[in-house]
Amino acid sequence: MASLIPLAEIPTISLLYRLKHLVPTSSATSTPSQAFNDTISLIRHDITKLQVDCIVNAANESLLGGGGVDGAIHRAAGPELLRECRTLNGCATGDAKITGAYHLPCKKIIHAVGPVYQYEKSKGGNRHEVLLRNCYRRSLELAVENGMKSIAFSALSTGVYGYPSEEAALAAVDEVRSFLQESNNLEKLDRVVFCSFLEKDEQAYERVIPRFFPPTSQDLSSSSKQSGSQPQAQGESSPSSETLAAQLPDPPTVEPTLDGQPEAKKQKVNLDDSIHRVIVKDDEKSEDDWEEVDKADGGPEERLDDEPVEVGQASSVVDVQSVQSSGIIDLNESQHSVQSMLDKDW
Ligand code: AR6
């Protein structure tokens, strides 16, 4: 089971540039900003394990739970969450509502209802994108209104709702940047974390982030690389980048479940010498699967009958995740000196 990740161990994109895990692009559309790059963070992990102020759930209009990250959050938070959700009278697509976090390590959960990609797109225009952007904006507004200083987003709509990863990352990252640029919103938030679960989503963020949050000269400078001094994120005492790099977490290998309960996705684990791989067969994910999981959880059994549900991935897609690669840092590398890590050509 994945371990809890304190905020200080969630890498900022400034650190990821210094580690050369993020690569600058020539097609950057924004001016580099150290303040932004010390605020925006990227991690591939189970979002229920992040010790941030609030996490953003990819919910449906009923707000009564479901599969994917929604199921994981309800399982980890406990039945009190469903009780509170029942009082909220659902939530429109493109909007978000906030609840307590109960047994989760965060303080609040923001439940955002992303668009079902094909369904909204078929209505014409860029409705799907507007709705997805609204989810990110409303979540940020709710976080600020409720005094939350750090927020972690799941990759809304990119699972069952079928939004293509890169298209979704573009809308998400651009909307977050717009929000932070407005009035003094940047000062109100210490961290905004993009938390992905699958490698395809993490890679989409890695391609998109440098366009909207390009590196500063400090992020790229060899002097800061040599000294190992990590620019301090707002509102927290920052450990050195050596500490951070050594502690960067492993990526998730399985969907979280409670002991004795069925997993939300069927998985095959092949431990082959030093190469440990988890193979997630997306074509085995179906609506039936997650309904079964919900009921077995003693969790929500209700959902909107007329809610259109699409399975996003092509049925033949097999997503292979290396569990030895941390998603950020190779496990073997993390055991080497940080200097060799910083010097490595990622
Ligand atoms: N931590 C972080 N991300 C996760 C986790 C986790 N534990 N588990 C899955 N993801 P999805 P949607 C990622 O399908 O597309 C539910 O049934 C996953 O890899 O959870 O918005 C709701 O009740 C993907 O990138 O949400 C709705 O009915 C992302 O979370 C419907 O699914 C979102 O995938 C919402 O569909």
PDB file of C-alpha atoms and ligand atoms in Angstrom, residues 45-48 58-60 65-70 72 114 154-162 195-198 200-201 255-256 265 285 290 307 309, ligand 1:
ATOM      1  CA  HIS A  45       0.704   8.828  -7.021  1.00  0.00           C
ATOM      2  CA  ASP A  46      -2.495   7.747  -5.313  1.00  0.00           C
ATOM      3  CA  ILE A  47      -4.132  11.102  -4.528  1.00  0.00           C
ATOM      4  CA  THR A  48      -5.668   9.712  -1.328  1.00  0.00           C
ATOM      5  CA  ALA A  58     -13.352  13.396 -10.317  1.00  0.00           C
ATOM      6  CA  ALA A  59     -16.982  12.916  -9.335  1.00  0.00           C
ATOM      7  CA  ASN A  60     -20.245  12.479 -11.241  1.00  0.00           C
ATOM      8  CA  GLY A  65     -19.480   7.940  -5.501  1.00  0.00           C
ATOM      9  CA  GLY A  66     -18.436   5.726  -8.372  1.00  0.00           C
ATOM     10  CA  GLY A  67     -15.298   4.037  -9.648  1.00  0.00           C
ATOM     11  CA  GLY A  68     -11.824   5.329 -10.457  1.00  0.00           C
ATOM     12  CA  VAL A  69     -10.487   8.044  -8.207  1.00  0.00           C
ATOM     13  CA  ASP A  70     -14.000   8.710  -6.875  1.00  0.00           C
ATOM     14  CA  ALA A  72     -10.729   5.322  -4.114  1.00  0.00           C
ATOM     15  CA  GLY A 114     -15.915  16.888 -15.352  1.00  0.00           C
ATOM     16  CA  SER A 154      -6.722  14.359 -10.073  1.00  0.00           C
ATOM     17  CA  ALA A 155      -6.719  14.318 -13.880  1.00  0.00           C
ATOM     18  CA  LEU A 156     -10.418  15.133 -14.194  1.00  0.00           C
ATOM     19  CA  SER A 157     -12.391  13.390 -16.948  1.00  0.00           C
ATOM     20  CA  THR A 158      -9.389  11.483 -18.326  1.00  0.00           C
ATOM     21  CA  GLY A 159     -10.579   8.086 -17.106  1.00  0.00           C
ATOM     22  CA  VAL A 160     -14.087   6.761 -17.592  1.00  0.00           C
ATOM     23  CA  TYR A 161     -15.216  10.081 -19.078  1.00  0.00           C
ATOM     24  CA  GLY A 162     -12.788   9.653 -21.954  1.00  0.00           C
ATOM     25  CA  CYS A 195      -1.605  14.370  -9.488  1.00  0.00           C
ATOM     26  CA  SER A 196      -1.786  11.701 -12.149  1.00  0.00           C
ATOM     27  CA  PHE A 197      -2.120   7.985 -11.727  1.00  0.00           C
ATOM     28  CA  LEU A 198      -1.293   6.507 -15.115  1.00  0.00           C
ATOM     29  CA  LYS A 200       0.044   8.449 -20.059  1.00  0.00           C
ATOM     30  CA  ASP A 201      -1.427  11.268 -17.979  1.00  0.00           C
ATOM     31  CA  GLU A 255      -5.702   1.019  -7.574  1.00  0.00           C
ATOM     32  CA  PRO A 256      -6.095   1.307  -3.811  1.00  0.00           C
ATOM     33  CA  LYS A 265      -9.221  -2.636 -11.972  1.00  0.00           C
ATOM     34  CA  LYS A 285     -12.363  -1.806 -17.231  1.00  0.00           C
ATOM     35  CA  TRP A 290     -16.940  -0.281 -10.909  1.00  0.00           C
ATOM     36  CA  GLU A 307     -25.752   9.740 -16.920  1.00  0.00           C
ATOM     37  CA  VAL A 309     -20.842   6.919 -19.436  1.00  0.00           C
TER      38      VAL A 309
HETATM   39  N1  AR6 B   1      -5.306   8.727  -7.399  1.00  0.00           N
HETATM   40  C1  AR6 B   1      -5.097   9.615  -8.398  1.00  0.00           C
HETATM   41  N2  AR6 B   1      -5.644   9.478  -9.625  1.00  0.00           N
HETATM   42  C2  AR6 B   1      -6.424   8.398  -9.850  1.00  0.00           C
HETATM   43  C3  AR6 B   1      -6.683   7.433  -8.855  1.00  0.00           C
HETATM   44  C4  AR6 B   1      -6.085   7.631  -7.572  1.00  0.00           C
HETATM   45  N3  AR6 B   1      -6.294   6.791  -6.567  1.00  0.00           N
HETATM   46  N4  AR6 B   1      -7.484   6.479  -9.394  1.00  0.00           N
HETATM   47  C5  AR6 B   1      -7.716   6.837 -10.677  1.00  0.00           C
HETATM   48  N5  AR6 B   1      -7.070   7.997 -10.962  1.00  0.00           N
HETATM   49  P1  AR6 B   1     -11.809   8.623 -13.364  1.00  0.00           P
HETATM   50  P2  AR6 B   1     -13.447  10.593 -14.788  1.00  0.00           P
HETATM   51  C6  AR6 B   1      -7.037   8.772 -12.196  1.00  0.00           C
HETATM   52  O1  AR6 B   1     -12.299   7.531 -14.253  1.00  0.00           O
HETATM   53  O2  AR6 B   1     -12.811  10.229 -16.077  1.00  0.00           O
HETATM   54  C7  AR6 B   1     -16.230   7.720 -11.624  1.00  0.00           C
HETATM   55  O3  AR6 B   1     -16.964   6.560 -11.619  1.00  0.00           O
HETATM   56  C8  AR6 B   1      -7.316   8.055 -13.483  1.00  0.00           C
HETATM   57  O4  AR6 B   1      -6.158   7.381 -13.954  1.00  0.00           O
HETATM   58  O5  AR6 B   1     -11.694   8.354 -11.924  1.00  0.00           O
HETATM   59  O6  AR6 B   1     -13.588  12.041 -14.464  1.00  0.00           O
HETATM   60  C9  AR6 B   1     -17.050   8.923 -11.184  1.00  0.00           C
HETATM   61  O7  AR6 B   1     -18.016   8.587 -10.206  1.00  0.00           O
HETATM   62  C10 AR6 B   1      -7.698   9.218 -14.386  1.00  0.00           C
HETATM   63  O8  AR6 B   1      -6.527   9.843 -14.906  1.00  0.00           O
HETATM   64  O9  AR6 B   1     -12.740   9.958 -13.502  1.00  0.00           O
HETATM   65  C11 AR6 B   1     -17.690   9.343 -12.463  1.00  0.00           C
HETATM   66  O10 AR6 B   1     -18.848   8.607 -12.731  1.00  0.00           O
HETATM   67  C12 AR6 B   1      -8.353  10.207 -13.437  1.00  0.00           C
HETATM   68  O11 AR6 B   1      -8.083   9.737 -12.121  1.00  0.00           O
HETATM   69  C13 AR6 B   1     -16.633   9.038 -13.488  1.00  0.00           C
HETATM   70  O12 AR6 B   1     -15.829   7.996 -12.952  1.00  0.00           O
HETATM   71  C14 AR6 B   1      -9.843  10.357 -13.611  1.00  0.00           C
HETATM   72  O13 AR6 B   1     -10.400   9.094 -13.944  1.00  0.00           O
HETATM   73  C15 AR6 B   1     -15.734  10.219 -13.710  1.00  0.00           C
HETATM   74  O14 AR6 B   1     -14.861   9.922 -14.759  1.00  0.00           O
END
